[in-house]
Amino acid sequence: MLLETNLDDELDSVRSEIRFLRELLGNFDGIELVAKEVHSRADLEKFLDIARTRRFGTIHIVSHGLAQAREWDIILTRDEPVNLRRRENMALFRDLKADALFLSCCWLGQDRKMLRDLLRKSGAKAVFGYTDVVTDYQAFLVEALYYHLAYGTKARIRYDEMAEILRFTVDYLHIDPDPDALTEPLLVVETTD
């Protein structure tokens, strides 16, 4: 399930991860992409309620993220924040039927405690998040690699191994040009693996 927020206002804009992932995942056998635009907290709640009734391999949220004063927000369309440190917002993610959550949002991976809380609350096996600003270019590459590892290989790769492969690949291919990309990775994971 792909939930995309904070979409460009211009109708002719090409910025959409929905289109990119639909094309990418169309090449994988047995993958059904359920892609929805999420404009409000009510939309997010509605689609996460659906994810409690139906099994998904990955719930992927594409949004701007904001980190300030030790608060970690998913920014929805029209700049509506969903602070993941607040109990009522964390409760939106309770008991999901998903193996992994992928937060394609800047900064949210910096709060590892919040990721661990989200892991426990959701019941997922892994929660991925970016630790810094991530460009569309970086996100498209990293997330294509994630989907290749998660669904494009025959053998199941454990999420902790997947995170190590991604960390190495992001550094080796200079997707993250930071010289400390191996020790301070752009993408982190909390996992039960």
CSV table of C-alpha atoms in Angstrom, one decimal:
chain,number,residue,atom,x,y,z
A,1,MET,CA,0.0,0.0,0.0
A,2,LEU,CA,1.4,3.3,-1.1
A,3,LEU,CA,0.1,6.5,0.6
A,4,GLU,CA,1.3,9.7,-1.0
A,5,THR,CA,0.9,13.1,0.6
A,6,ASN,CA,1.8,16.7,0.1
A,7,LEU,CA,1.4,16.6,-3.7
A,8,ASP,CA,2.3,19.5,-5.9
A,9,ASP,CA,-0.5,21.9,-6.6
A,10,GLU,CA,0.3,22.3,-10.3
A,11,LEU,CA,-1.9,19.9,-12.4
A,12,ASP,CA,0.9,19.4,-14.9
A,13,SER,CA,3.5,18.5,-12.2
A,14,VAL,CA,5.3,15.2,-12.8
A,15,ARG,CA,6.3,14.7,-9.2
A,16,SER,CA,4.6,11.5,-8.1
A,17,GLU,CA,6.0,8.4,-6.6
A,18,ILE,CA,2.7,6.6,-7.4
A,19,ARG,CA,3.5,6.7,-11.1
A,20,PHE,CA,7.1,5.6,-10.6
A,21,LEU,CA,6.3,2.7,-8.3
A,22,ARG,CA,3.3,1.6,-10.4
A,23,GLU,CA,5.7,1.2,-13.3
A,24,LEU,CA,8.5,-0.4,-11.2
A,25,LEU,CA,6.3,-2.9,-9.4
A,26,GLY,CA,4.4,-3.8,-12.6
A,27,ASN,CA,7.6,-5.8,-13.5
A,28,PHE,CA,7.4,-7.9,-10.3
A,29,ASP,CA,5.3,-11.1,-10.3
A,30,GLY,CA,2.4,-11.2,-7.8
A,31,ILE,CA,2.7,-7.7,-6.5
A,32,GLU,CA,-0.5,-5.6,-6.3
A,33,LEU,CA,0.0,-1.9,-5.7
A,34,VAL,CA,-2.8,-0.1,-3.8
A,35,ALA,CA,-1.9,3.5,-4.2
A,36,LYS,CA,-3.8,6.3,-2.6
A,37,GLU,CA,-3.4,10.1,-2.2
A,38,VAL,CA,-3.6,11.2,1.4
A,39,HIS,CA,-4.6,14.8,1.8
A,40,SER,CA,-5.6,14.9,5.5
A,41,ARG,CA,-5.3,13.1,8.8
A,42,ALA,CA,-8.8,11.7,8.2
A,43,ASP,CA,-7.5,10.2,4.9
A,44,LEU,CA,-4.5,8.7,6.6
A,45,GLU,CA,-6.7,7.2,9.3
A,46,LYS,CA,-9.1,5.8,6.7
A,47,PHE,CA,-6.4,4.0,4.7
A,48,LEU,CA,-4.6,2.7,7.8
A,49,ASP,CA,-8.0,1.3,8.9
A,50,ILE,CA,-8.1,-0.6,5.6
A,51,ALA,CA,-4.5,-1.9,6.3
A,52,ARG,CA,-5.8,-3.4,9.5
A,53,THR,CA,-8.3,-5.5,7.6
A,54,ARG,CA,-6.2,-6.6,4.6
A,55,ARG,CA,-2.6,-8.0,4.5
A,56,PHE,CA,0.1,-5.8,2.9
A,57,GLY,CA,3.7,-6.6,2.4
A,58,THR,CA,4.8,-2.9,2.8
A,59,ILE,CA,2.9,0.2,3.8
A,60,HIS,CA,4.9,3.0,2.2
A,61,ILE,CA,4.2,6.6,3.2
A,62,VAL,CA,5.5,9.4,0.9
A,63,SER,CA,5.5,12.8,2.5
A,64,HIS,CA,7.6,15.7,3.6
A,65,GLY,CA,8.9,15.2,7.1
A,66,LEU,CA,9.7,17.8,9.7
A,67,ALA,CA,12.0,17.5,12.7
A,68,GLN,CA,12.1,20.5,15.1
A,69,ALA,CA,12.3,20.8,18.8
A,70,ARG,CA,12.5,17.0,19.2
A,71,GLU,CA,9.1,16.6,17.4
A,72,TRP,CA,8.7,14.4,14.4
A,73,ASP,CA,6.0,15.2,11.9
A,74,ILE,CA,4.6,13.7,8.7
A,75,ILE,CA,3.4,16.7,6.8
A,76,LEU,CA,0.2,16.0,4.9
A,77,THR,CA,-1.1,17.9,1.9
A,78,ARG,CA,-1.7,21.6,2.7
A,79,ASP,CA,0.9,21.4,5.5
A,80,GLU,CA,-1.1,19.5,8.1
A,81,PRO,CA,1.3,17.9,10.5
A,82,VAL,CA,0.9,14.5,12.1
A,83,ASN,CA,3.2,14.4,15.1
A,84,LEU,CA,4.4,10.8,15.6
A,85,ARG,CA,5.3,11.6,19.2
A,86,ARG,CA,1.7,12.2,20.1
A,87,ARG,CA,-0.2,9.1,21.4
A,88,GLU,CA,-3.3,9.7,19.3
A,89,ASN,CA,-1.2,9.8,16.1
A,90,MET,CA,0.9,6.8,17.0
A,91,ALA,CA,-2.4,5.0,17.6
A,92,LEU,CA,-3.2,5.4,13.9
A,93,PHE,CA,-0.6,2.8,13.2
A,94,ARG,CA,-1.8,0.1,15.7
A,95,ASP,CA,-2.1,-3.5,14.7
A,96,LEU,CA,-1.5,-3.1,11.0
A,97,LYS,CA,-1.4,-6.2,8.8
A,98,ALA,CA,1.9,-5.3,7.1
A,99,ASP,CA,5.4,-6.8,7.2
A,100,ALA,CA,7.1,-3.4,6.9
A,101,LEU,CA,6.5,0.3,7.1
A,102,PHE,CA,8.5,2.6,4.9
A,103,LEU,CA,8.5,6.3,5.9
A,104,SER,CA,9.7,8.1,2.8
A,105,CYS,CA,9.9,11.4,4.7
A,106,CYS,CA,12.9,13.6,5.5
A,107,TRP,CA,14.3,13.4,9.1
A,108,LEU,CA,11.9,10.9,10.7
A,109,GLY,CA,14.6,8.2,10.9
A,110,GLN,CA,16.6,10.4,13.3
A,111,ASP,CA,14.2,9.5,16.1
A,112,ARG,CA,15.1,5.8,16.6
A,113,LYS,CA,13.0,5.6,19.7
A,114,MET,CA,9.9,6.8,17.8
A,115,LEU,CA,10.7,4.2,15.1
A,116,ARG,CA,10.9,1.4,17.7
A,117,ASP,CA,7.6,2.6,19.2
A,118,LEU,CA,6.1,2.6,15.8
A,119,LEU,CA,7.5,-0.9,15.2
A,120,ARG,CA,5.8,-2.2,18.4
A,121,LYS,CA,2.5,-0.4,17.9
A,122,SER,CA,2.1,-1.4,14.3
A,123,GLY,CA,3.1,-5.1,14.7
A,124,ALA,CA,5.3,-4.8,11.6
A,125,LYS,CA,8.6,-6.6,11.3
A,126,ALA,CA,10.5,-3.5,10.2
A,127,VAL,CA,10.2,0.3,10.0
A,128,PHE,CA,12.4,2.2,7.6
A,129,GLY,CA,13.1,5.9,7.8
A,130,TYR,CA,15.4,8.6,6.4
A,131,THR,CA,17.7,10.4,8.8
A,132,ASP,CA,18.3,13.5,6.8
A,133,VAL,CA,16.9,15.5,3.9
A,134,VAL,CA,16.3,13.1,1.0
A,135,THR,CA,15.8,14.3,-2.6
A,136,ASP,CA,13.3,12.8,-5.0
A,137,TYR,CA,16.3,11.3,-7.0
A,138,GLN,CA,17.7,9.6,-3.8
A,139,ALA,CA,14.2,8.4,-2.7
A,140,PHE,CA,13.5,6.9,-6.2
A,141,LEU,CA,16.8,5.0,-6.2
A,142,VAL,CA,16.8,3.8,-2.6
A,143,GLU,CA,13.1,2.7,-2.8
A,144,ALA,CA,13.6,0.9,-6.1
A,145,LEU,CA,16.5,-1.0,-4.4
A,146,TYR,CA,14.3,-1.7,-1.4
A,147,TYR,CA,11.5,-3.2,-3.5
A,148,HIS,CA,14.0,-5.2,-5.5
A,149,LEU,CA,15.4,-6.7,-2.3
A,150,ALA,CA,11.9,-7.2,-0.7
A,151,TYR,CA,10.0,-8.6,-3.7
A,152,GLY,CA,12.4,-9.0,-6.7
A,153,THR,CA,14.4,-11.8,-5.3
A,154,LYS,CA,13.3,-15.4,-4.9
A,155,ALA,CA,14.7,-15.9,-1.4
A,156,ARG,CA,13.3,-13.9,1.5
A,157,ILE,CA,16.0,-11.5,2.8
A,158,ARG,CA,15.7,-10.6,6.5
A,159,TYR,CA,15.0,-6.9,7.1
A,160,ASP,CA,18.2,-6.3,9.1
A,161,GLU,CA,20.3,-7.8,6.2
A,162,MET,CA,18.3,-5.7,3.7
A,163,ALA,CA,19.2,-2.6,5.7
A,164,GLU,CA,22.9,-3.5,5.6
A,165,ILE,CA,22.7,-4.1,1.8
A,166,LEU,CA,20.9,-0.8,1.3
A,167,ARG,CA,23.4,1.1,3.5
A,168,PHE,CA,26.4,-0.3,1.6
A,169,THR,CA,24.8,0.2,-1.8
A,170,VAL,CA,23.7,3.8,-1.1
A,171,ASP,CA,27.3,4.6,-0.1
A,172,TYR,CA,29.0,2.6,-2.8
A,173,LEU,CA,26.9,4.1,-5.6
A,174,HIS,CA,27.2,7.6,-4.1
A,175,ILE,CA,23.4,7.9,-3.8
A,176,ASP,CA,24.3,9.6,-0.5
A,177,PRO,CA,27.5,11.7,-1.2
A,178,ASP,CA,28.2,12.2,2.5
A,179,PRO,CA,31.7,10.7,3.3
A,180,ASP,CA,30.2,9.3,6.5
A,181,ALA,CA,27.3,7.5,4.7
A,182,LEU,CA,28.4,4.1,6.1
A,183,THR,CA,28.6,5.2,9.7
A,184,GLU,CA,25.7,7.7,9.5
A,185,PRO,CA,23.4,6.2,7.0
A,186,LEU,CA,20.7,8.1,5.1
A,187,LEU,CA,18.2,5.2,5.6
A,188,VAL,CA,17.8,3.4,8.9
A,189,VAL,CA,15.6,0.5,10.1
A,190,GLU,CA,14.2,-0.8,13.3
A,191,THR,CA,13.4,-4.4,13.0
A,192,THR,CA,12.3,-7.5,14.8
A,193,ASP,CA,14.6,-9.7,12.6
